[in-house]
Amino acid sequence: MKLTIVVPCYNEEEMLPKTTEVLLRVAADVDRECGTATDVLYIDDGSSDRTWELVLQHAEEHPNVHGLKLSSNRGHQQALWAGLEWAAEHSDAAISIDADLQDDANQVLEMTRRFLAGDDIVYGVRRQRKSDTWFKRVTAQGFYRISRRLGGNVLYNHADYRLMSRRALRALLDFPERNLFLRGMVYSLGFPHSIVYYDRGERLAGESKYPFRKMVLFALDGITSFSVKPLRFIVWLGMSFMVISLIAIVYGLVSYLSGHVVPGWSSLLVSLWFIGGAILLAVGIIGEYVGKIYAEVKRRPRYFIEAEV
């Protein structure tokens, strides 16, 4: 049996030595207790620092460390996809984890046990979000709630820390879309699965690669990739405005016939701004879906491999 730990990296030169040390220790524990040969695969997502140099160094020192270097920065989800494609060809199961090791790497052993017991997918789920700032905690929880209400197929407090069997990996790779939202795509596969709970730690070195802007864009991708309810929301919004306009017409006619017409610039301006904003919101939502269609129909490659070790 072969297990691969898939680790996307972007400008992680400060963190990579510690990450390698921890993951090699975890790999040794899995080898010893489960009899499963374990490799570590780094995917350099077009880093501008010494990340790839360190990957080459670690691969030379440790035969079970491998690396893929993408030709340019393609984003976390695309880099992770590249690693999962490699793992589907070279191993019986893959565990994806971020290079910052905020996800508890010690759970790799328990995930492997669940896999050997028959689970095709084992999700790593956070028990709580105490390590997050108040703002990040509120916005993250809001994202999960809104996604579920809008029909998004996501597991609460699960990111991209999970184990997948080769069968699950091959099923995932059958998805043709270029707009990737892996935590939703994997959860929709439906193979036998289980959950491992863990406490998320603090980043030991470097900086987060997901600022607020990227988090918002990622949330929009997740919602629009798995739900058409925002489009239905526009229909209901239009119907609501029609009802409001009918009420306003009736009120205007009654006021006119009774001689109580009072011109009001304030009410006119407020209504114009409100309706204008609603129209822009509707156009923006439609634009998100049109943009996704545009990206999908071009069928461009997800990434290019510049080097492999």
XYZ file of C-alpha atoms in Angstrom:
309
model
C 0.000 0.000 0.000
C 1.210 3.493 -0.854
C 0.029 6.774 0.677
C 0.917 10.257 -0.599
C 0.679 13.428 1.485
C -0.078 16.225 -1.003
C 1.121 19.698 0.049
C 0.450 22.798 -2.132
C 3.059 25.534 -1.540
C 3.285 29.194 -2.411
C 6.193 31.223 -1.014
C 6.698 28.872 1.944
C 10.498 28.981 2.294
C 10.217 29.951 5.970
C 7.828 27.112 6.755
C 9.085 24.312 4.505
C 11.926 22.943 6.693
C 9.552 22.549 9.651
C 6.821 21.126 7.425
C 9.198 18.509 6.028
C 10.413 17.559 9.493
C 6.864 17.072 10.812
C 5.519 15.245 7.754
C 8.476 12.854 7.593
C 7.917 12.008 11.261
C 4.224 11.425 10.556
C 5.113 9.313 7.510
C 7.406 7.165 9.652
C 4.612 6.658 12.200
C 2.197 5.588 9.458
C 4.784 3.224 7.944
C 5.474 1.654 11.344
C 1.900 1.310 12.653
C -0.060 0.685 9.436
C 2.547 -0.867 7.173
C 1.791 1.775 4.541
C 4.673 3.319 2.597
C 4.180 7.097 2.754
C 5.518 9.784 0.416
C 5.375 13.566 0.677
C 4.589 15.498 -2.506
C 5.149 19.264 -2.634
C 3.499 21.316 -5.398
C 5.227 24.655 -5.911
C 2.534 27.010 -7.191
C 4.862 29.433 -8.978
C 6.609 30.700 -5.835
C 8.882 33.747 -6.095
C 11.092 32.782 -3.142
C 13.350 29.747 -2.479
C 10.500 27.256 -2.060
C 11.477 25.115 -5.061
C 15.156 25.127 -4.079
C 14.180 23.746 -0.682
C 11.933 21.118 -2.292
C 14.886 19.972 -4.427
C 17.101 19.876 -1.352
C 14.621 17.838 0.703
C 13.990 15.468 -2.221
C 17.725 14.840 -2.525
C 18.056 14.128 1.196
C 14.909 11.999 1.559
C 13.862 9.443 -1.103
C 10.182 9.654 -0.130
C 9.967 13.430 -0.778
C 8.846 14.482 -4.282
C 7.980 17.758 -5.952
C 6.092 19.331 -8.832
C 6.834 22.875 -9.972
C 4.045 24.666 -11.831
C 5.161 27.057 -14.574
C 3.212 29.938 -13.012
C 0.988 30.746 -10.081
C -2.358 29.037 -10.737
C -3.936 29.263 -7.318
C -4.298 26.894 -4.380
C -7.087 24.764 -5.866
C -5.323 24.216 -9.182
C -2.063 23.333 -7.431
C -3.894 20.879 -5.206
C -5.569 19.347 -8.266
C -2.132 18.819 -9.855
C -0.979 16.980 -6.732
C -4.102 14.819 -6.619
C -3.644 13.864 -10.277
C -0.086 12.754 -9.518
C -1.228 10.832 -6.443
C -3.970 9.031 -8.381
C -1.266 7.519 -10.592
C 1.358 6.751 -7.947
C -0.494 5.791 -4.764
C -3.493 3.997 -3.288
C -4.641 7.031 -1.296
C -3.751 10.707 -0.861
C -4.020 13.115 2.045
C -4.077 16.830 1.224
C -2.820 19.310 3.807
C -1.590 22.908 3.673
C 2.091 23.686 4.128
C 1.471 25.966 7.135
C 0.595 22.877 9.257
C -2.230 24.702 11.012
C -4.210 21.532 10.349
C -3.118 18.851 12.804
C -0.749 16.582 10.863
C -0.936 13.988 13.652
C -4.409 13.071 12.376
C -2.820 11.562 9.256
C -2.357 8.320 11.184
C -6.034 8.167 12.209
C -7.119 9.000 8.657
C -4.996 6.127 7.355
C -6.589 3.754 9.855
C -10.046 4.816 8.679
C -8.977 4.240 5.064
C -7.691 0.748 5.847
C -11.003 0.081 7.623
C -12.898 0.788 4.393
C -13.548 4.536 4.127
C -12.866 6.071 0.706
C -12.849 9.621 2.077
C -11.905 10.863 5.543
C -12.642 14.538 6.233
C -10.600 16.607 8.657
C -13.029 18.935 10.461
C -12.164 21.639 12.949
C -13.744 21.331 16.394
C -13.769 25.089 16.907
C -12.277 28.309 15.543
C -10.606 29.798 18.645
C -7.349 30.454 16.786
C -9.129 32.739 14.285
C -9.701 36.441 14.759
C -13.264 37.494 15.550
C -13.716 38.844 11.999
C -12.411 35.713 10.278
C -14.460 33.450 12.539
C -17.702 35.333 11.853
C -17.131 35.576 8.090
C -16.124 31.898 7.794
C -19.158 30.704 9.713
C -21.330 33.029 7.654
C -19.916 31.530 4.452
C -20.845 27.978 5.489
C -24.364 29.012 6.534
C -25.009 31.034 3.373
C -23.591 28.245 1.177
C -25.962 25.710 2.713
C -28.975 28.007 2.404
C -28.146 28.619 -1.244
C -27.756 24.918 -1.970
C -23.966 24.647 -1.691
C -22.799 21.128 -0.899
C -20.152 21.764 1.773
C -19.214 20.189 5.096
C -19.233 22.670 7.985
C -15.740 23.671 9.190
C -14.006 21.459 6.618
C -11.395 23.019 4.330
C -9.001 20.916 2.235
C -7.593 18.567 4.859
C -8.814 15.124 3.831
C -7.869 11.617 2.757
C -9.110 10.210 -0.542
C -8.745 6.675 -1.862
C -7.629 6.027 -5.426
C -11.232 5.226 -6.346
C -12.405 8.578 -4.983
C -9.503 10.396 -6.660
C -10.328 8.934 -10.053
C -13.977 9.864 -9.626
C -12.972 13.428 -8.713
C -10.699 13.682 -11.765
C -13.703 12.927 -13.976
C -15.064 16.385 -13.137
C -14.367 18.476 -16.262
C -14.775 21.999 -14.858
C -11.952 24.516 -14.632
C -13.536 26.582 -11.856
C -12.481 24.385 -8.950
C -14.108 24.326 -5.525
C -12.711 21.055 -4.240
C -14.341 20.970 -0.819
C -17.724 21.000 -2.539
C -16.747 18.673 -5.377
C -15.315 16.020 -3.043
C -18.311 16.176 -0.700
C -20.627 15.487 -3.649
C -18.895 12.202 -4.575
C -20.881 10.156 -2.085
C -18.390 7.360 -1.356
C -18.171 5.803 2.149
C -16.671 8.459 4.396
C -16.019 9.455 7.976
C -14.899 12.531 9.918
C -11.834 13.144 12.052
C -12.057 16.164 14.360
C -9.012 18.225 15.302
C -7.970 21.561 16.787
C -6.411 24.013 14.365
C -3.140 25.549 15.491
C -1.317 28.784 14.815
C 0.923 29.326 11.782
C 4.521 28.777 12.923
C 6.248 30.864 10.239
C 5.500 32.976 7.190
C 2.267 34.762 6.351
C -1.197 33.609 5.340
C -1.653 33.317 1.574
C -5.399 33.964 1.852
C -6.061 37.676 2.513
C -9.624 38.972 2.806
C -9.981 39.655 -0.934
C -9.027 36.083 -1.864
C -11.351 34.706 0.801
C -14.282 36.665 -0.648
C -13.514 35.527 -4.201
C -13.152 31.929 -3.024
C -16.506 32.138 -1.238
C -18.170 33.498 -4.393
C -16.638 30.655 -6.421
C -17.971 28.130 -3.943
C -21.512 29.506 -3.964
C -21.804 29.995 -7.719
C -20.146 26.655 -8.534
C -22.759 24.578 -6.729
C -25.972 26.571 -6.713
C -28.276 28.480 -9.083
C -30.271 29.943 -6.204
C -28.670 33.393 -6.623
C -30.252 33.489 -10.099
C -33.599 32.508 -8.620
C -33.121 35.250 -6.054
C -33.073 37.742 -8.942
C -36.455 36.429 -10.136
C -37.964 36.890 -6.689
C -36.377 40.329 -6.429
C -37.937 41.332 -9.755
C -41.342 40.063 -8.670
C -41.044 41.992 -5.409
C -40.311 45.199 -7.301
C -43.325 44.593 -9.530
C -45.553 44.290 -6.467
C -44.031 47.412 -4.939
C -44.469 49.315 -8.190
C -48.147 48.299 -8.421
C -48.709 49.498 -4.880
C -46.934 52.764 -5.714
C -49.075 53.230 -8.856
C -52.301 52.680 -6.903
C -51.126 55.071 -4.201
C -50.189 57.691 -6.822
C -53.561 57.457 -8.566
C -55.456 57.717 -5.294
C -53.374 60.711 -4.246
C -53.874 62.370 -7.636
C -57.642 61.881 -7.636
C -57.950 63.138 -4.068
C -55.830 66.212 -4.819
C -53.095 65.402 -2.300
C -50.215 65.104 -4.716
C -47.077 66.489 -3.113
C -43.878 66.391 -5.166
C -41.056 64.772 -3.170
C -37.550 64.736 -4.479
C -36.332 62.665 -1.518
C -38.632 59.720 -2.140
C -37.830 59.836 -5.858
C -34.096 59.831 -5.325
C -34.256 57.056 -2.712
C -36.334 54.851 -5.003
C -34.019 55.474 -7.953
C -30.909 54.634 -5.941
C -32.521 51.516 -4.483
C -33.800 50.187 -7.801
C -30.518 51.081 -9.521
C -28.527 49.223 -6.872
C -30.802 46.188 -7.174
C -30.345 46.152 -10.953
C -26.570 46.345 -10.605
C -26.650 43.510 -8.059
C -28.708 41.377 -10.430
C -26.391 42.108 -13.358
C -23.372 41.294 -11.173
C -24.788 37.919 -10.142
C -25.589 37.047 -13.741
C -22.095 38.215 -14.708
C -20.537 35.759 -12.233
C -22.272 32.858 -13.960
C -21.507 34.172 -17.453
C -17.845 34.541 -16.463
C -17.753 30.930 -15.311
C -19.301 29.789 -18.585
C -16.672 31.835 -20.452
C -13.841 30.164 -18.524
C -15.302 26.679 -18.981
C -15.985 26.796 -22.713
C -12.381 27.786 -23.503
C -11.210 24.475 -21.971
C -7.718 25.805 -21.297
C -5.285 23.535 -19.408
C -5.490 23.895 -15.643
C -1.720 24.143 -15.268
C 1.659 23.294 -16.812
C 4.430 21.347 -15.062
C 7.787 23.087 -15.358
C 9.811 20.573 -13.348
C 9.358 17.348 -11.408
C 11.534 15.623 -8.863
